[in-house]
Amino acid sequence: MTVDIDKTDGPADTPPAGPEAIKAIPVRHYGRYVSAVIALALLGGVIYAFSQGRINWGAIPDYFFNDRILSGVGNTILLTVLCMLIGVVGGILLAVMRLSKNPVTSSIAWFYIWFFRGTPVLVQLIVWFNLGLVFEYINLGPVYKDEWSQFMTPFLTALLGLGLNEAAYMAEICRAGLLSVDEGQTEASHALGMSHAKTLRRIVVPQAMRVIVPPTGNEVINMLKTTSLVSVVQYSELLRVAQDIGQTSGAPAEMLFLAAAWYLVLTSVFSVGQYYLERYYARGSSRTLPDTPFQKIKANMLSLSNRPGSTPGGAA
Amino acid sequence: MTAMVKAEGVHKSFGLVEVLKGIDLEVQSGEVFCLIGPSGSGKSTFLRCINHLEKINAGRLYVDGELVGYRQKGDKLYELKDSEVAVKRRDIGMVFQRFNLFPHMTALENVMEAPVQVKGISRAQARERAGQLLERVGLADKASSYPSQLSGGQQQRVAIARALAMEPKLMLFDEPTSALDPELVGDVLDVMRDLAESGMTMIVVTHEMGFAREVGDSLVFMDGGVVVESGHPRDVLTDPQHERTKSFLSKVL
C-alpha cells in the first residue's frame, strides 16, 4: 500500500529512465500477404459453391431442435459417456493386469488388447449382434434367462461393442501414464510404509493422470463420432435419426449437415471440459497455472475499468 | 548400547554383477553412522537393503534385532508378505538423493500423507504435527508450496520432515546433499546435525567429509562391495591405514 502512495508522487505516465527504445522499420513479409489472399480466395470459392448447391439450408434450423433429433443427441451422449466409462474402468484394469508380475494375468491382458485393437470396431459390433449363433440362450440362473436375440438389444450391442473396444485403447493410454511416473515416487511411498494399493491410488495414479487425460480427451471425441457406426445395429442415435428424418422429409443431405453441426457442437463442449480437467491435474507440475480464458476476460475487464483511475499499479 | 542394525556377510547381486560381497557391520542405537566410498562401491545399495527396497542374496541383516524381509522358524526362512514388510518400514525413515517428494501435493500434504494413510491419524492431528515438523526444518512459511516451487535444499528439508512424520527409530540418508547447489548444502546439514543431537540413529551415505568428521560417531569406507576400513571418523579421515582409503581421501579432501 505504502509503495503505491510513493509512486503517485511522480507523474504517472513517465516511462522508466534508461537507454532509448529501438525504433526500427520492421521487415515486410510480402509472401504472407500473398498466401493470405490465396487462402481467403479459396475459402470464399468453397463457401460460394456450397451456397449455390441444390441444398435447402433453411431445413437445418427448422429441424435443429426437433424432438427426434434431440433424443438422438441424447442417445449419442448417453452412449459416449457409458462406453467411455466401460473403456476407462476396463482400461485401468487391463493396464494394471499388463503391468502385474503375474504372467497369466499379464498375458490375458496382452491377448485382449491384441484382439480388440486388431479387429475393426464395425466388425465387432456386427459380431456382438449376431452372437446368438453361439449362445442361443443367456441363462444367469434364477436371475435372468432369455433368448440371446431378446437380450442383445441394439443398445446393449452398442454399449458392449464400443466399450470393450475402447478398453483396449484406454489400457495402452493408462499403461503409458503409469509408466511415466518416476520410480523414485514408488520407492519413497514404500519407504514410508505405504502398501502397493495405497501407493498406486494416492501417489502414482494422480501423477499418471497428467499423461492420461489429454489422450483420453481425444478418445472421448473419437468415441462421440464413432457412435455413429452404431446406426448399423439399429440403435437410434444422432446419425440414424437424422437419416430417418431425411428419408421421410425429403431433405436427406440437409439432415446430414445438421448431424455434422450437432457433432461439432458436442465435440466443442467436450473440448472445453478437457481443458479444465487438464488444468486440474497440472497442479504441482508447473509453478503457476496459466489463467483460464474466463479468468483472462475477467482480468482484462478489471484492467479496463481500472484504467481511468489514477492507480498505476492497479492493472498489474 | 544395543545394535540398531547388524549385518552379517550381506551379499547382493544384480544379475551377474555382485555389488555387495559380504558386508559385516554394526550400527549402535543413537549413533550417527557414516558410509563413504567411491560411486559404485555399493554403499547406496547397502542402505536400500536395510529397508528392503533391495532383497539381499546371502547373509543376514537385522534391524532392531529382527531379520529384514524374512522370518526365521527353526532353520527355515520364510519371506515376509508385502504388508508385513510395509509395517517394518514404518519405523525406518529414508531420505533420497533426488528428494522424491510427491509433486502433486503441497509441502504440508507431503508430510501429512503417510501418518494419515498408514497410521490412520486424523487429518487435523496430522496437519498440526506436520506444521511442527516443517517449523523444525525451518520451512513453516512454505507449507502450502508445491515441491516445484521450492529450491533443492528446501525440498530436501521437506523430505526429511516427511520421513520424521512417521516417528522412525532409524533414519537412512542416501547422499542427501549430492544433488544440491553447494550454497544450499549447509541448510540441509544443519537440519541433520540437529537431528543427530536429538539422539536419532542415523546411517548417512555421504561425500561431506566435514559433516562426517564433526557429527559422525562411526565411519565406514567401502570399495568394490566390501568394507575396507572402519573406525571413528576422525581417525579414519586423518590417519587412514589402507592404501585404497588414502588414495580416495586424497582425492576428495
Short mmCIF file of N, CA, C and O in Angstrom, two decimals, chain A residues 37 70 87 114 128 130 143 145 170 177-178 184 196 198 203 232-233 242 281 288 305-306 310:
data_model
loop_
_atom_site.label_atom_id
_atom_site.label_comp_id
_atom_site.label_asym_id
_atom_site.label_seq_id
_atom_site.Cartn_x
_atom_site.Cartn_y
_atom_site.Cartn_z
N VAL A 37 -4.06 -13.93 -49.18
CA VAL A 37 -5.06 -13.61 -50.20
C VAL A 37 -5.51 -14.88 -50.92
O VAL A 37 -6.70 -15.12 -51.12
N LEU A 70 -33.25 -34.23 -31.01
CA LEU A 70 -32.76 -34.04 -29.64
C LEU A 70 -32.64 -35.37 -28.91
O LEU A 70 -31.68 -35.60 -28.17
N GLY A 87 -14.81 -48.15 -21.00
CA GLY A 87 -13.46 -48.09 -21.53
C GLY A 87 -12.44 -47.73 -20.48
O GLY A 87 -11.39 -48.36 -20.37
N TRP A 114 -4.55 -57.24 -27.92
CA TRP A 114 -4.20 -57.68 -29.27
C TRP A 114 -5.45 -57.92 -30.10
O TRP A 114 -5.57 -57.47 -31.23
N TRP A 128 -21.19 -58.90 -32.24
CA TRP A 128 -21.97 -58.91 -31.00
C TRP A 128 -23.45 -59.12 -31.29
O TRP A 128 -24.15 -59.85 -30.62
N ASN A 130 -24.77 -60.65 -33.70
CA ASN A 130 -25.08 -61.98 -34.24
C ASN A 130 -24.55 -63.11 -33.37
O ASN A 130 -24.47 -64.24 -33.83
N VAL A 143 -31.61 -65.46 -11.84
CA VAL A 143 -31.66 -64.01 -12.01
C VAL A 143 -32.27 -63.63 -13.36
O VAL A 143 -33.16 -62.78 -13.45
N LYS A 145 -33.06 -65.13 -17.58
CA LYS A 145 -32.96 -66.15 -18.63
C LYS A 145 -33.77 -65.68 -19.81
O LYS A 145 -34.93 -65.32 -19.67
N MET A 170 -7.79 -47.65 -24.15
CA MET A 170 -7.55 -46.97 -22.87
C MET A 170 -6.48 -47.69 -22.07
O MET A 170 -5.72 -47.07 -21.33
N GLY A 177 0.66 -43.91 -18.96
CA GLY A 177 0.60 -42.97 -17.84
C GLY A 177 1.27 -43.53 -16.60
O GLY A 177 2.07 -42.85 -15.95
N LEU A 178 0.97 -44.78 -16.28
CA LEU A 178 1.55 -45.38 -15.07
C LEU A 178 3.06 -45.49 -15.21
O LEU A 178 3.81 -45.24 -14.26
N GLY A 184 11.19 -43.40 -8.39
CA GLY A 184 11.50 -42.85 -7.07
C GLY A 184 10.26 -42.55 -6.26
O GLY A 184 10.29 -42.60 -5.03
N HIS A 196 1.14 -51.39 -1.59
CA HIS A 196 1.09 -51.27 -3.05
C HIS A 196 -0.16 -50.52 -3.50
O HIS A 196 -0.11 -49.62 -4.32
N LYS A 198 -2.21 -48.51 -1.84
CA LYS A 198 -2.25 -47.09 -1.46
C LYS A 198 -1.28 -46.28 -2.30
O LYS A 198 -1.57 -45.16 -2.70
N ILE A 203 -0.42 -42.00 -4.87
CA ILE A 203 0.82 -41.40 -5.39
C ILE A 203 0.93 -41.54 -6.91
O ILE A 203 1.13 -40.56 -7.62
N VAL A 232 -25.68 -48.94 -37.71
CA VAL A 232 -25.82 -50.21 -38.44
C VAL A 232 -26.51 -51.28 -37.61
O VAL A 232 -27.01 -52.25 -38.13
N VAL A 233 -26.48 -51.15 -36.24
CA VAL A 233 -27.19 -52.15 -35.44
C VAL A 233 -28.53 -51.58 -34.95
O VAL A 233 -29.05 -51.99 -33.93
N ALA A 242 -31.15 -38.70 -37.92
CA ALA A 242 -31.04 -37.72 -38.99
C ALA A 242 -31.33 -38.36 -40.34
O ALA A 242 -32.03 -37.78 -41.18
N TYR A 281 -5.25 -31.41 -13.18
CA TYR A 281 -4.19 -32.37 -12.90
C TYR A 281 -2.79 -31.80 -13.13
O TYR A 281 -1.80 -32.44 -12.86
N THR A 288 3.20 -21.95 -11.86
CA THR A 288 1.95 -21.22 -11.77
C THR A 288 1.07 -21.67 -12.92
O THR A 288 1.53 -21.81 -14.04
N SER A 305 -11.51 -1.30 -16.45
CA SER A 305 -12.25 -0.43 -15.54
C SER A 305 -11.30 0.33 -14.64
O SER A 305 -11.62 1.37 -14.12
N ASN A 306 -10.08 -0.19 -14.49
CA ASN A 306 -9.12 0.49 -13.63
C ASN A 306 -8.39 1.63 -14.36
O ASN A 306 -7.86 2.51 -13.73
N SER A 310 -6.48 6.55 -11.28
CA SER A 310 -5.10 7.04 -11.28
C SER A 310 -4.16 6.14 -10.49
O SER A 310 -3.15 6.60 -10.00
#
